Amino acid sequence: MRRAQNRKPATYTCPLCGKFLPALSEHVLITPEGDSSRRRHAHTACALRAREAGRLPDRDDWLRAQRAAAPPGPLRRALRRLRGQG
Ligand SMILES: [Zn+2]
């Protein structure tokens, strides 16, 4: 059995789970430590999980990237909540 994959032009690979990430789905950008020029697209759930596990070392940079990347709306509000808890 083969998994059907919808290969649109703008499809990223989530670096946290290795699965495909359609650009139109809700996702976030993560920033490798000390290299803000190499932002990666990741599933929102994966990024939040990694953050909870402490696997996103530069949290402040990450949150800054989210603020820059997140459009107004539920995601932005969720990120604001996260910052409030930090
Ligand atoms: Zn993922």
mmCIF file of C-alpha atoms and ligand atoms in Angstrom:
data_model
loop_
_atom_site.group_PDB
_atom_site.id
_atom_site.type_symbol
_atom_site.label_atom_id
_atom_site.label_comp_id
_atom_site.label_asym_id
_atom_site.label_seq_id
_atom_site.Cartn_x
_atom_site.Cartn_y
_atom_site.Cartn_z
ATOM 1 C CA MET A 1 0.000 0.000 0.000
ATOM 2 C CA ARG A 2 1.323 3.377 -0.932
ATOM 3 C CA ARG A 3 0.588 6.583 0.791
ATOM 4 C CA ALA A 4 -0.781 9.172 -1.575
ATOM 5 C CA GLN A 5 1.180 12.364 -1.425
ATOM 6 C CA ASN A 6 0.016 15.588 -2.871
ATOM 7 C CA ARG A 7 3.215 17.150 -4.162
ATOM 8 C CA LYS A 8 2.437 20.783 -4.613
ATOM 9 C CA PRO A 9 5.255 23.121 -5.629
ATOM 10 C CA ALA A 10 5.418 24.785 -2.242
ATOM 11 C CA THR A 11 5.715 21.798 0.044
ATOM 12 C CA TYR A 12 8.253 21.795 2.824
ATOM 13 C CA THR A 13 9.617 18.981 4.907
ATOM 14 C CA CYS A 14 9.146 19.381 8.615
ATOM 15 C CA PRO A 15 12.625 19.058 10.192
ATOM 16 C CA LEU A 16 11.146 17.800 13.441
ATOM 17 C CA CYS A 17 9.144 14.829 12.192
ATOM 18 C CA GLY A 18 10.468 14.514 8.631
ATOM 19 C CA LYS A 19 7.023 14.512 7.087
ATOM 20 C CA PHE A 20 5.720 16.684 4.330
ATOM 21 C CA LEU A 21 4.337 20.051 5.241
ATOM 22 C CA PRO A 22 2.015 21.744 2.742
ATOM 23 C CA ALA A 23 2.747 25.442 2.660
ATOM 24 C CA LEU A 24 -0.930 26.221 2.974
ATOM 25 C CA SER A 25 -1.351 24.291 6.191
ATOM 26 C CA GLU A 26 -0.808 25.976 9.499
ATOM 27 C CA HIS A 27 2.852 25.866 10.387
ATOM 28 C CA VAL A 28 5.617 27.821 12.031
ATOM 29 C CA LEU A 29 9.192 28.766 11.324
ATOM 30 C CA ILE A 30 11.969 27.510 13.553
ATOM 31 C CA THR A 31 15.436 28.968 13.713
ATOM 32 C CA PRO A 32 18.546 26.820 14.158
ATOM 33 C CA GLU A 33 20.719 27.937 17.032
ATOM 34 C CA GLY A 34 22.971 30.802 15.987
ATOM 35 C CA ASP A 35 21.856 30.781 12.378
ATOM 36 C CA SER A 36 18.830 32.945 11.858
ATOM 37 C CA SER A 37 19.289 32.849 8.081
ATOM 38 C CA ARG A 38 18.323 29.170 7.956
ATOM 39 C CA ARG A 39 14.765 29.218 9.133
ATOM 40 C CA ARG A 40 12.844 26.018 8.595
ATOM 41 C CA HIS A 41 9.166 25.390 8.219
ATOM 42 C CA ALA A 42 7.740 22.989 10.778
ATOM 43 C CA HIS A 43 4.334 21.757 11.823
ATOM 44 C CA THR A 44 2.941 23.936 14.572
ATOM 45 C CA ALA A 45 2.311 20.889 16.749
ATOM 46 C CA CYS A 46 5.850 19.591 16.201
ATOM 47 C CA ALA A 47 7.388 22.949 17.079
ATOM 48 C CA LEU A 48 5.312 23.261 20.224
ATOM 49 C CA ARG A 49 6.229 19.724 21.239
ATOM 50 C CA ALA A 50 9.908 20.394 20.631
ATOM 51 C CA ARG A 51 9.672 23.582 22.597
ATOM 52 C CA GLU A 52 8.049 21.761 25.510
ATOM 53 C CA ALA A 53 10.852 19.206 25.388
ATOM 54 C CA GLY A 54 13.444 21.960 25.398
ATOM 55 C CA ARG A 55 14.695 21.027 21.935
ATOM 56 C CA LEU A 56 14.414 24.533 20.586
ATOM 57 C CA PRO A 57 17.352 26.091 22.397
ATOM 58 C CA ASP A 58 17.038 29.705 21.392
ATOM 59 C CA ARG A 59 13.503 30.287 22.510
ATOM 60 C CA ASP A 60 13.549 34.039 22.313
ATOM 61 C CA ASP A 61 14.759 33.988 18.742
ATOM 62 C CA TRP A 62 12.184 31.377 17.919
ATOM 63 C CA LEU A 63 9.400 33.457 19.364
ATOM 64 C CA ARG A 64 10.662 36.495 17.507
ATOM 65 C CA ALA A 65 10.547 34.496 14.281
ATOM 66 C CA GLN A 66 7.010 33.399 15.070
ATOM 67 C CA ARG A 67 5.916 36.955 15.626
ATOM 68 C CA ALA A 68 7.388 37.936 12.281
ATOM 69 C CA ALA A 69 5.924 34.937 10.485
ATOM 70 C CA ALA A 70 2.553 34.529 12.104
ATOM 71 C CA PRO A 71 -0.343 36.361 10.536
ATOM 72 C CA PRO A 72 -2.871 37.951 12.855
ATOM 73 C CA GLY A 73 -5.284 35.377 14.171
ATOM 74 C CA PRO A 74 -5.479 32.332 16.421
ATOM 75 C CA LEU A 75 -1.842 31.326 15.922
ATOM 76 C CA ARG A 76 -0.597 34.721 16.898
ATOM 77 C CA ARG A 77 -2.811 34.740 19.976
ATOM 78 C CA ALA A 78 -1.544 31.279 20.931
ATOM 79 C CA LEU A 79 2.029 32.450 20.647
ATOM 80 C CA ARG A 80 1.286 35.456 22.769
ATOM 81 C CA ARG A 81 -0.105 33.083 25.385
ATOM 82 C CA LEU A 82 3.071 31.022 25.218
ATOM 83 C CA ARG A 83 5.189 34.091 25.775
ATOM 84 C CA GLY A 84 3.065 35.027 28.748
ATOM 85 C CA GLN A 85 3.790 31.662 30.317
ATOM 86 C CA GLY A 86 7.513 31.913 29.680
HETATM 87 ZN ZN ZN B 1 6.242 17.858 11.822
#
